[in-house]
Amino acid sequence: MLRAMICQFTFRNYRSYRDEAELSMQATPMREFERSLIECPDGQSFLPVAAVYGPNAGGKSNLLEALDYVRSAVARPVWLLSARVDAPEGERPSMARCSAFEFDDVSAAAPTEFELYYRAGEHEYRYILSVHADEIVSEGLWRRKLGASRTATLFEREGAEVVLGPTLRKLATAATFNPSLPYLSFLCINFDAPVVKEAASWFLGGVFLNYNSSYLERALEQMLDEADSPEVTRFLRAVDVRIDGFRVEKAPEGRGQRVFVRHDVDGKGYELRLSEESAGTQKLMGLAAFLLAALERGGTVVVDELDAKLHPKLLRYVILLFKDPEVNKHGAQLIFSSQDVSTMRSDVFRRDEIWFAARGEGEASQLWSLADIHEANGNLVSKNAAFDKQYLSGRYGADPYLTRIEEWD
């Protein structure tokens, strides 16, 4: 399994974001939690965790959905069309509509632009994708070997015209492809070559979970695999959620599957349907499978509202798993949004792992890191500061507020 990780994600003109926004997973020179960093052979260090805070409707979810838009744009056609995957009958892949910033006429008519730096195997890749509505305007992929300075072009695309670099020309790649889909997806579906597998590995191995979606909670029961019962049970018991395993059986008339959770009480075994467990237990069971898979193999897990239905101590436990190099041996990364500031502490996060999203001028969202904030005296925020209290006092911006009660009519 190739180790794949995100280095930097930049985008503009996506939903509430009009101007360029950048989420960097490269560690700054700050000397804190250095042992938790993901170290690469070329001496570069990357963050295992990034947490995004801010008021409701500030842009937290849109940031994570922008990242998932790029990931799923490449991965979804591969899952549906690859000969190695059974695609649902009659389902044809297409680009999901990309929503631009709608609060000015210029942005609404312009394409949305994404740029992603990621590492896989022995290379660092740069992937760009420009989309207008559901049409691909341009696309490109470059890579360089870790430790080297020279960057090689794999392909560049404008509309339906593709120019291949020397490496891909050796594959005798067919000139015809479906221009409504990413060219990287086309390569992955049609060519079983190491360069293509490596280039696509981050997209295919990443996971996006949105706990604002009721659909996800209903789907969790269909995702659980009985073979994972020992590991999932061990994970839940480590956070004092008392289950003793689970089993899976097919639902009548082929309607998916049903999960039964076992509880051993006073020497006797009892079972409850997963749907009868608490919302927190249901979420943990579904989440555990994805987290444990990432920690075992590497990869990026993106979770919107990770704190929803989780006790703050459980949230802290999950975060620290990714920051423990004895547990996270394969460079897994966790990127999430949260409203729970109880974990926004200097004994949990580095300053460059804390991010804020909020709306600014013209109702456009902005994104910034705690590592970039300066105090009134010009110094950076101290690594020993009470991050949670300073955030709630408004010193970092992005602080939630309520309209004055007398303005409510």
Short mmCIF file of C-alpha atoms in Angstrom, two decimals:
data_model
loop_
_atom_site.label_atom_id
_atom_site.label_comp_id
_atom_site.label_asym_id
_atom_site.label_seq_id
_atom_site.Cartn_x
_atom_site.Cartn_y
_atom_site.Cartn_z
CA MET A 1 0.00 0.00 0.00
CA LEU A 2 1.38 3.37 -1.06
CA ARG A 3 1.63 5.97 1.69
CA ALA A 4 -0.22 9.05 0.48
CA MET A 5 -0.63 12.36 2.28
CA ILE A 6 -1.78 15.87 1.53
CA CYS A 7 0.78 18.69 1.63
CA GLN A 8 -1.22 21.76 0.60
CA PHE A 9 -4.66 22.54 -0.78
CA THR A 10 -5.48 25.84 -2.48
CA PHE A 11 -8.75 26.87 -4.11
CA ARG A 12 -10.74 29.92 -5.17
CA ASN A 13 -14.29 30.77 -6.19
CA TYR A 14 -16.00 27.84 -4.47
CA ARG A 15 -19.30 28.41 -2.67
CA SER A 16 -18.68 30.96 0.12
CA TYR A 17 -15.00 31.38 -0.86
CA ARG A 18 -14.45 34.11 -3.47
CA ASP A 19 -10.73 34.69 -3.02
CA GLU A 20 -7.88 32.22 -2.83
CA ALA A 21 -7.79 30.12 0.34
CA GLU A 22 -4.98 27.80 1.36
CA LEU A 23 -4.89 24.93 3.84
CA SER A 24 -1.29 23.86 4.46
CA MET A 25 -0.36 20.57 6.12
CA GLN A 26 3.36 21.36 6.02
CA ALA A 27 4.71 21.91 9.52
CA THR A 28 6.08 25.32 10.36
CA PRO A 29 9.43 25.60 12.24
CA MET A 30 7.54 25.94 15.56
CA ARG A 31 9.15 23.75 18.20
CA GLU A 32 6.12 22.03 19.70
CA PHE A 33 4.82 18.46 19.38
CA GLU A 34 7.76 17.75 17.06
CA ARG A 35 7.56 14.05 17.84
CA SER A 36 4.04 13.89 16.40
CA LEU A 37 5.01 15.20 12.96
CA ILE A 38 5.08 13.00 9.86
CA GLU A 39 8.71 12.92 8.74
CA CYS A 40 9.59 12.29 5.09
CA PRO A 41 12.90 11.01 3.65
CA ASP A 42 13.72 14.42 2.16
CA GLY A 43 13.64 16.08 5.60
CA GLN A 44 10.21 17.71 5.17
CA SER A 45 7.71 17.45 8.03
CA PHE A 46 3.92 17.37 7.76
CA LEU A 47 1.02 17.67 10.16
CA PRO A 48 -1.03 14.63 11.16
CA VAL A 49 -4.02 16.77 12.15
CA ALA A 50 -5.77 20.00 11.14
CA ALA A 51 -8.81 21.33 13.01
CA VAL A 52 -11.04 24.07 11.56
CA TYR A 53 -13.10 26.29 13.88
CA GLY A 54 -15.39 29.23 13.29
CA PRO A 55 -18.97 30.46 13.47
CA ASN A 56 -21.90 28.78 11.77
CA ALA A 57 -22.01 29.57 8.04
CA GLY A 58 -18.44 30.82 8.24
CA GLY A 59 -17.01 28.40 5.66
CA LYS A 60 -15.79 25.40 7.65
CA SER A 61 -17.90 22.88 5.78
CA ASN A 62 -17.29 24.53 2.41
CA LEU A 63 -13.53 24.20 2.91
CA LEU A 64 -13.82 20.47 3.57
CA GLU A 65 -16.32 20.02 0.75
CA ALA A 66 -13.95 21.79 -1.66
CA LEU A 67 -11.27 19.26 -0.79
CA ASP A 68 -13.74 16.42 -1.22
CA TYR A 69 -14.95 17.82 -4.54
CA VAL A 70 -11.48 17.34 -6.02
CA ARG A 71 -11.03 13.92 -4.43
CA SER A 72 -14.40 12.55 -5.56
CA ALA A 73 -14.13 14.13 -9.03
CA VAL A 74 -11.18 11.81 -9.69
CA ALA A 75 -12.19 8.82 -7.58
CA ARG A 76 -15.88 8.40 -8.39
CA PRO A 77 -15.49 7.57 -12.11
CA VAL A 78 -12.80 5.05 -11.19
CA TRP A 79 -15.07 3.30 -8.71
CA LEU A 80 -17.96 3.21 -11.19
CA LEU A 81 -16.14 2.29 -14.39
CA SER A 82 -13.08 0.30 -13.37
CA ALA A 83 -13.18 -3.31 -14.45
CA ARG A 84 -12.13 -4.20 -10.92
CA VAL A 85 -15.28 -2.70 -9.39
CA ASP A 86 -18.92 -3.70 -9.93
CA ALA A 87 -20.63 -0.46 -10.86
CA PRO A 88 -24.32 -0.09 -10.00
CA GLU A 89 -26.35 -1.01 -13.06
CA GLY A 90 -27.34 2.00 -15.14
CA GLU A 91 -25.23 4.48 -13.16
CA ARG A 92 -22.99 6.60 -15.36
CA PRO A 93 -20.35 8.87 -13.86
CA SER A 94 -20.43 12.59 -14.51
CA MET A 95 -18.90 15.67 -12.96
CA ALA A 96 -20.86 16.97 -10.00
CA ARG A 97 -21.92 20.56 -10.48
CA CYS A 98 -19.38 22.95 -8.98
CA SER A 99 -20.93 25.93 -7.21
CA ALA A 100 -19.05 29.21 -7.60
CA PHE A 101 -19.26 32.25 -5.30
CA GLU A 102 -22.65 33.76 -6.11
CA PHE A 103 -22.50 37.17 -4.43
CA ASP A 104 -20.89 39.04 -7.32
CA ASP A 105 -21.47 38.72 -11.07
CA VAL A 106 -17.81 38.29 -11.99
CA SER A 107 -17.22 35.30 -9.72
CA ALA A 108 -20.51 33.64 -10.62
CA ALA A 109 -19.46 33.56 -14.28
CA ALA A 110 -15.86 32.44 -13.62
CA PRO A 111 -14.52 28.89 -13.16
CA THR A 112 -13.63 27.39 -9.80
CA GLU A 113 -9.94 26.55 -9.43
CA PHE A 114 -8.36 23.84 -7.28
CA GLU A 115 -4.68 23.07 -6.69
CA LEU A 116 -3.50 20.13 -4.63
CA TYR A 117 0.02 19.15 -3.58
CA TYR A 118 0.23 15.61 -2.23
CA ARG A 119 2.81 12.90 -1.72
CA ALA A 120 2.55 9.27 -2.72
CA GLY A 121 5.33 6.72 -2.72
CA GLU A 122 8.59 8.44 -3.62
CA HIS A 123 7.09 11.48 -5.34
CA GLU A 124 5.37 14.77 -4.62
CA TYR A 125 2.53 15.57 -7.03
CA ARG A 126 0.84 18.79 -8.06
CA TYR A 127 -2.67 18.42 -9.45
CA ILE A 128 -4.79 21.28 -10.75
CA LEU A 129 -8.42 21.24 -11.78
CA SER A 130 -10.52 24.13 -13.10
CA VAL A 131 -14.28 23.59 -13.38
CA HIS A 132 -17.10 25.81 -14.60
CA ALA A 133 -20.50 24.44 -13.54
CA ASP A 134 -20.09 20.78 -14.58
CA GLU A 135 -17.52 21.25 -17.34
CA ILE A 136 -13.75 20.83 -16.95
CA VAL A 137 -11.93 23.92 -18.20
CA SER A 138 -8.39 22.74 -17.53
CA GLU A 139 -6.47 20.05 -15.69
CA GLY A 140 -2.84 19.14 -15.11
CA LEU A 141 -0.56 16.79 -13.22
CA TRP A 142 3.13 17.17 -12.39
CA ARG A 143 5.50 15.31 -10.09
CA ARG A 144 9.00 15.43 -8.69
CA LYS A 145 11.01 12.79 -6.88
CA LEU A 146 11.43 13.50 -3.17
CA GLY A 147 14.71 15.29 -2.59
CA ALA A 148 14.98 16.42 -6.22
CA SER A 149 14.34 19.90 -7.58
CA ARG A 150 13.28 19.06 -11.14
CA THR A 151 9.54 18.75 -11.80
CA ALA A 152 8.27 16.52 -14.61
CA THR A 153 5.02 17.09 -16.50
CA LEU A 154 2.73 14.07 -16.66
CA PHE A 155 -0.05 15.79 -18.59
CA GLU A 156 -1.64 19.17 -19.23
CA ARG A 157 -5.17 19.65 -20.48
CA GLU A 158 -7.22 22.54 -21.85
CA GLY A 159 -10.81 21.54 -22.54
CA ALA A 160 -10.65 18.30 -24.52
CA GLU A 161 -7.04 18.81 -25.69
CA VAL A 162 -4.40 16.87 -23.74
CA VAL A 163 -0.63 17.14 -24.00
CA LEU A 164 1.28 14.24 -22.45
CA GLY A 165 4.67 14.37 -20.79
CA PRO A 166 7.43 11.87 -21.65
CA THR A 167 6.48 9.37 -18.92
CA LEU A 168 2.88 8.98 -20.05
CA ARG A 169 3.76 8.98 -23.74
CA LYS A 170 5.57 5.69 -23.09
CA LEU A 171 2.21 4.11 -22.23
CA ALA A 172 0.97 4.76 -25.77
CA THR A 173 -2.05 6.36 -24.15
CA ALA A 174 -5.15 6.49 -26.32
CA ALA A 175 -6.00 9.94 -27.57
CA THR A 176 -9.78 9.60 -27.20
CA PHE A 177 -11.41 9.95 -23.80
CA ASN A 178 -14.59 11.29 -22.25
CA PRO A 179 -13.89 15.04 -21.84
CA SER A 180 -16.63 15.37 -19.23
CA LEU A 181 -14.45 13.44 -16.74
CA PRO A 182 -10.98 14.14 -15.33
CA TYR A 183 -8.15 12.81 -17.47
CA LEU A 184 -6.54 11.37 -14.35
CA SER A 185 -9.67 9.22 -13.89
CA PHE A 186 -9.38 8.05 -17.50
CA LEU A 187 -5.77 7.03 -16.94
CA CYS A 188 -6.58 5.12 -13.77
CA ILE A 189 -9.46 3.23 -15.36
CA ASN A 190 -7.58 2.24 -18.54
CA PHE A 191 -3.92 1.79 -17.61
CA ASP A 192 -2.57 -0.52 -14.94
CA ALA A 193 0.80 1.24 -14.70
CA PRO A 194 2.78 2.07 -11.52
CA VAL A 195 2.96 5.79 -12.35
CA VAL A 196 -0.83 5.96 -12.68
CA LYS A 197 -1.50 3.91 -9.55
CA GLU A 198 0.79 6.12 -7.52
CA ALA A 199 -0.67 9.35 -8.90
CA ALA A 200 -4.23 8.26 -8.11
CA SER A 201 -3.55 6.70 -4.72
CA TRP A 202 -4.37 9.77 -2.60
CA PHE A 203 -7.72 10.27 -4.35
CA LEU A 204 -8.73 6.60 -4.10
CA GLY A 205 -7.56 6.17 -0.51
CA GLY A 206 -9.09 9.31 1.02
CA VAL A 207 -12.32 9.34 3.05
CA PHE A 208 -14.83 12.17 3.52
CA LEU A 209 -17.50 11.90 6.24
CA ASN A 210 -20.17 14.52 6.81
CA TYR A 211 -21.90 14.08 10.15
CA ASN A 212 -24.29 16.90 9.27
CA SER A 213 -25.88 14.41 6.89
CA SER A 214 -28.63 12.12 8.20
CA TYR A 215 -27.94 9.89 5.19
CA LEU A 216 -24.48 9.06 6.53
CA GLU A 217 -25.85 7.84 9.84
CA ARG A 218 -28.38 5.62 8.02
CA ALA A 219 -25.63 4.31 5.75
CA LEU A 220 -23.24 3.40 8.56
CA GLU A 221 -25.10 0.16 9.22
CA GLN A 222 -24.48 -0.84 5.60
CA MET A 223 -20.75 -0.04 5.84
CA LEU A 224 -19.82 -2.19 8.83
CA ASP A 225 -17.98 -5.44 8.17
CA GLU A 226 -18.20 -8.27 10.70
CA ALA A 227 -14.54 -9.05 10.10
CA ASP A 228 -13.75 -5.68 11.73
CA SER A 229 -15.66 -6.56 14.92
CA PRO A 230 -12.58 -7.31 17.10
CA GLU A 231 -10.78 -4.08 16.15
CA VAL A 232 -13.87 -1.88 16.35
CA THR A 233 -14.80 -3.41 19.71
CA ARG A 234 -11.29 -2.83 21.05
CA PHE A 235 -11.44 0.81 19.89
CA LEU A 236 -14.78 1.46 21.60
CA ARG A 237 -13.78 -0.25 24.83
CA ALA A 238 -10.62 1.87 24.93
CA VAL A 239 -12.89 4.91 25.28
CA ASP A 240 -15.13 3.11 27.80
CA VAL A 241 -18.01 2.38 25.44
CA ARG A 242 -19.03 -1.07 26.63
CA ILE A 243 -19.83 -3.36 23.73
CA ASP A 244 -18.67 -6.95 23.32
CA GLY A 245 -18.71 -7.30 19.55
CA PHE A 246 -21.20 -7.18 16.72
CA ARG A 247 -22.49 -9.43 13.97
CA VAL A 248 -23.90 -8.68 10.55
CA GLU A 249 -26.74 -10.46 8.78
CA LYS A 250 -28.44 -9.85 5.45
CA ALA A 251 -31.74 -8.03 5.63
CA PRO A 252 -34.82 -9.70 4.14
CA GLU A 253 -35.48 -9.31 0.42
CA GLY A 254 -31.95 -8.15 -0.26
CA ARG A 255 -32.40 -4.79 1.49
CA GLY A 256 -28.82 -4.36 2.62
CA GLN A 257 -27.72 -5.66 5.98
CA ARG A 258 -28.57 -5.42 9.66
CA VAL A 259 -26.04 -5.06 12.48
CA PHE A 260 -26.58 -6.49 15.95
CA VAL A 261 -24.38 -5.27 18.83
CA ARG A 262 -23.57 -7.74 21.61
CA HIS A 263 -23.50 -6.85 25.30
CA ASP A 264 -22.35 -9.37 27.92
CA VAL A 265 -24.06 -8.60 31.23
CA ASP A 266 -23.62 -10.79 34.33
CA GLY A 267 -22.36 -13.67 32.24
CA LYS A 268 -25.23 -13.56 29.76
CA GLY A 269 -25.12 -12.24 26.21
CA TYR A 270 -27.70 -9.79 24.85
CA GLU A 271 -28.07 -8.14 21.45
CA LEU A 272 -29.41 -4.78 20.31
CA ARG A 273 -29.92 -3.56 16.77
CA LEU A 274 -27.37 -0.88 15.94
CA SER A 275 -30.26 1.55 15.46
CA GLU A 276 -31.22 1.00 19.12
CA GLU A 277 -27.80 2.05 20.40
CA SER A 278 -27.11 5.63 21.41
CA ALA A 279 -26.33 8.10 18.63
CA GLY A 280 -22.79 8.43 19.99
CA THR A 281 -22.20 4.67 19.91
CA GLN A 282 -23.55 4.45 16.36
CA LYS A 283 -21.24 7.24 15.24
CA LEU A 284 -18.21 5.75 16.98
CA MET A 285 -18.77 2.32 15.45
CA GLY A 286 -18.95 3.76 11.95
CA LEU A 287 -16.10 6.19 12.52
CA ALA A 288 -13.84 3.56 14.09
CA ALA A 289 -13.64 1.47 10.94
CA PHE A 290 -12.43 4.43 8.85
CA LEU A 291 -10.01 5.73 11.48
CA LEU A 292 -8.47 2.32 12.13
CA ALA A 293 -8.07 1.66 8.39
CA ALA A 294 -6.26 4.98 7.94
CA LEU A 295 -3.99 4.38 10.92
CA GLU A 296 -3.17 0.91 9.64
CA ARG A 297 -2.46 1.85 6.01
CA GLY A 298 -2.10 5.63 5.85
CA GLY A 299 -4.35 8.06 4.01
CA THR A 300 -6.43 11.16 4.70
CA VAL A 301 -9.69 11.16 6.65
CA VAL A 302 -11.79 14.34 6.36
CA VAL A 303 -14.69 14.70 8.81
CA ASP A 304 -17.19 17.54 8.96
CA GLU A 305 -18.46 18.12 12.53
CA LEU A 306 -16.27 15.44 14.08
CA ASP A 307 -17.38 16.57 17.55
CA ALA A 308 -21.10 16.01 16.87
CA LYS A 309 -22.49 13.46 19.37
CA LEU A 310 -19.05 12.80 20.84
CA HIS A 311 -18.00 13.51 24.41
CA PRO A 312 -15.06 15.97 24.48
CA LYS A 313 -12.81 13.28 25.98
CA LEU A 314 -13.59 10.97 23.06
CA LEU A 315 -12.82 13.74 20.61
CA ARG A 316 -9.49 14.35 22.32
CA TYR A 317 -8.74 10.62 22.24
CA VAL A 318 -9.34 10.43 18.47
CA ILE A 319 -7.13 13.47 17.81
CA LEU A 320 -4.28 12.14 19.91
CA LEU A 321 -4.36 8.78 18.12
CA PHE A 322 -3.27 10.53 14.94
CA LYS A 323 -0.64 12.51 16.84
CA ASP A 324 0.93 9.41 18.43
CA PRO A 325 3.76 8.12 16.19
CA GLU A 326 3.56 4.73 17.92
CA VAL A 327 -0.03 4.38 16.68
CA ASN A 328 0.13 6.43 13.48
CA LYS A 329 3.06 4.68 11.82
CA HIS A 330 1.99 5.24 8.20
CA GLY A 331 1.47 8.99 8.01
CA ALA A 332 -2.34 9.06 8.28
CA GLN A 333 -3.90 12.53 8.46
CA LEU A 334 -7.13 13.73 10.07
CA ILE A 335 -8.70 16.99 8.86
CA PHE A 336 -11.92 18.01 10.58
CA SER A 337 -14.23 20.84 11.54
CA SER A 338 -15.50 21.34 15.07
CA GLN A 339 -17.48 23.67 17.29
CA ASP A 340 -16.10 22.10 20.48
CA VAL A 341 -13.41 24.46 21.77
CA SER A 342 -12.67 22.32 24.84
CA THR A 343 -9.97 20.54 22.81
CA MET A 344 -8.52 23.80 21.46
CA ARG A 345 -5.63 23.56 23.88
CA SER A 346 -1.86 23.80 23.78
CA ASP A 347 -1.57 20.27 25.20
CA VAL A 348 -3.55 18.87 22.23
CA PHE A 349 -2.58 20.97 19.19
CA ARG A 350 0.35 22.74 17.67
CA ARG A 351 -0.53 26.28 16.64
CA ASP A 352 -0.25 25.43 12.94
CA GLU A 353 -2.80 22.63 13.38
CA ILE A 354 -5.55 25.10 14.36
CA TRP A 355 -7.41 26.92 11.57
CA PHE A 356 -10.26 29.41 11.46
CA ALA A 357 -12.91 30.08 8.81
CA ALA A 358 -15.27 33.07 8.87
CA ARG A 359 -17.07 35.40 6.51
CA GLY A 360 -15.57 38.79 5.83
CA GLU A 361 -16.07 41.60 3.36
CA GLY A 362 -18.72 40.95 0.75
CA GLU A 363 -19.91 37.81 2.55
CA ALA A 364 -16.81 35.96 1.32
CA SER A 365 -15.24 33.33 3.58
CA GLN A 366 -11.63 33.64 4.65
CA LEU A 367 -9.28 31.02 6.07
CA TRP A 368 -6.29 31.51 8.37
CA SER A 369 -4.14 29.62 10.86
CA LEU A 370 -3.46 30.35 14.50
CA ALA A 371 0.22 30.15 13.56
CA ASP A 372 -0.20 33.33 11.48
CA ILE A 373 -1.88 35.46 14.15
CA HIS A 374 0.12 38.20 15.87
CA GLU A 375 -0.65 39.76 19.24
CA ALA A 376 -0.95 43.52 19.71
CA ASN A 377 2.76 43.65 20.57
CA GLY A 378 3.66 42.09 17.21
CA ASN A 379 4.60 38.69 18.62
CA LEU A 380 3.02 35.43 17.55
CA VAL A 381 0.48 33.84 19.88
CA SER A 382 2.42 32.00 22.59
CA LYS A 383 2.52 28.21 22.34
CA ASN A 384 1.47 28.11 26.02
CA ALA A 385 -1.52 30.44 25.59
CA ALA A 386 -5.04 29.42 26.58
CA PHE A 387 -6.19 29.02 22.99
CA ASP A 388 -9.81 28.26 23.85
CA LYS A 389 -10.28 31.26 26.13
CA GLN A 390 -8.53 33.66 23.78
CA TYR A 391 -10.64 32.40 20.86
CA LEU A 392 -13.88 32.87 22.77
CA SER A 393 -12.81 36.35 23.80
CA GLY A 394 -12.50 37.28 20.12
CA ARG A 395 -8.71 37.65 19.96
CA TYR A 396 -8.33 35.30 16.98
CA GLY A 397 -11.31 36.48 14.94
CA ALA A 398 -13.85 33.92 13.67
CA ASP A 399 -15.55 34.08 17.06
CA PRO A 400 -19.23 33.11 17.10
CA TYR A 401 -21.63 35.84 18.09
CA LEU A 402 -25.34 36.47 18.33
CA THR A 403 -27.19 39.43 16.91
CA ARG A 404 -28.33 41.77 19.66
CA ILE A 405 -31.64 40.53 21.04
CA GLU A 406 -33.31 43.89 20.46
CA GLU A 407 -32.66 43.48 16.70
CA TRP A 408 -34.75 40.32 16.58
CA ASP A 409 -38.26 41.02 15.28
#
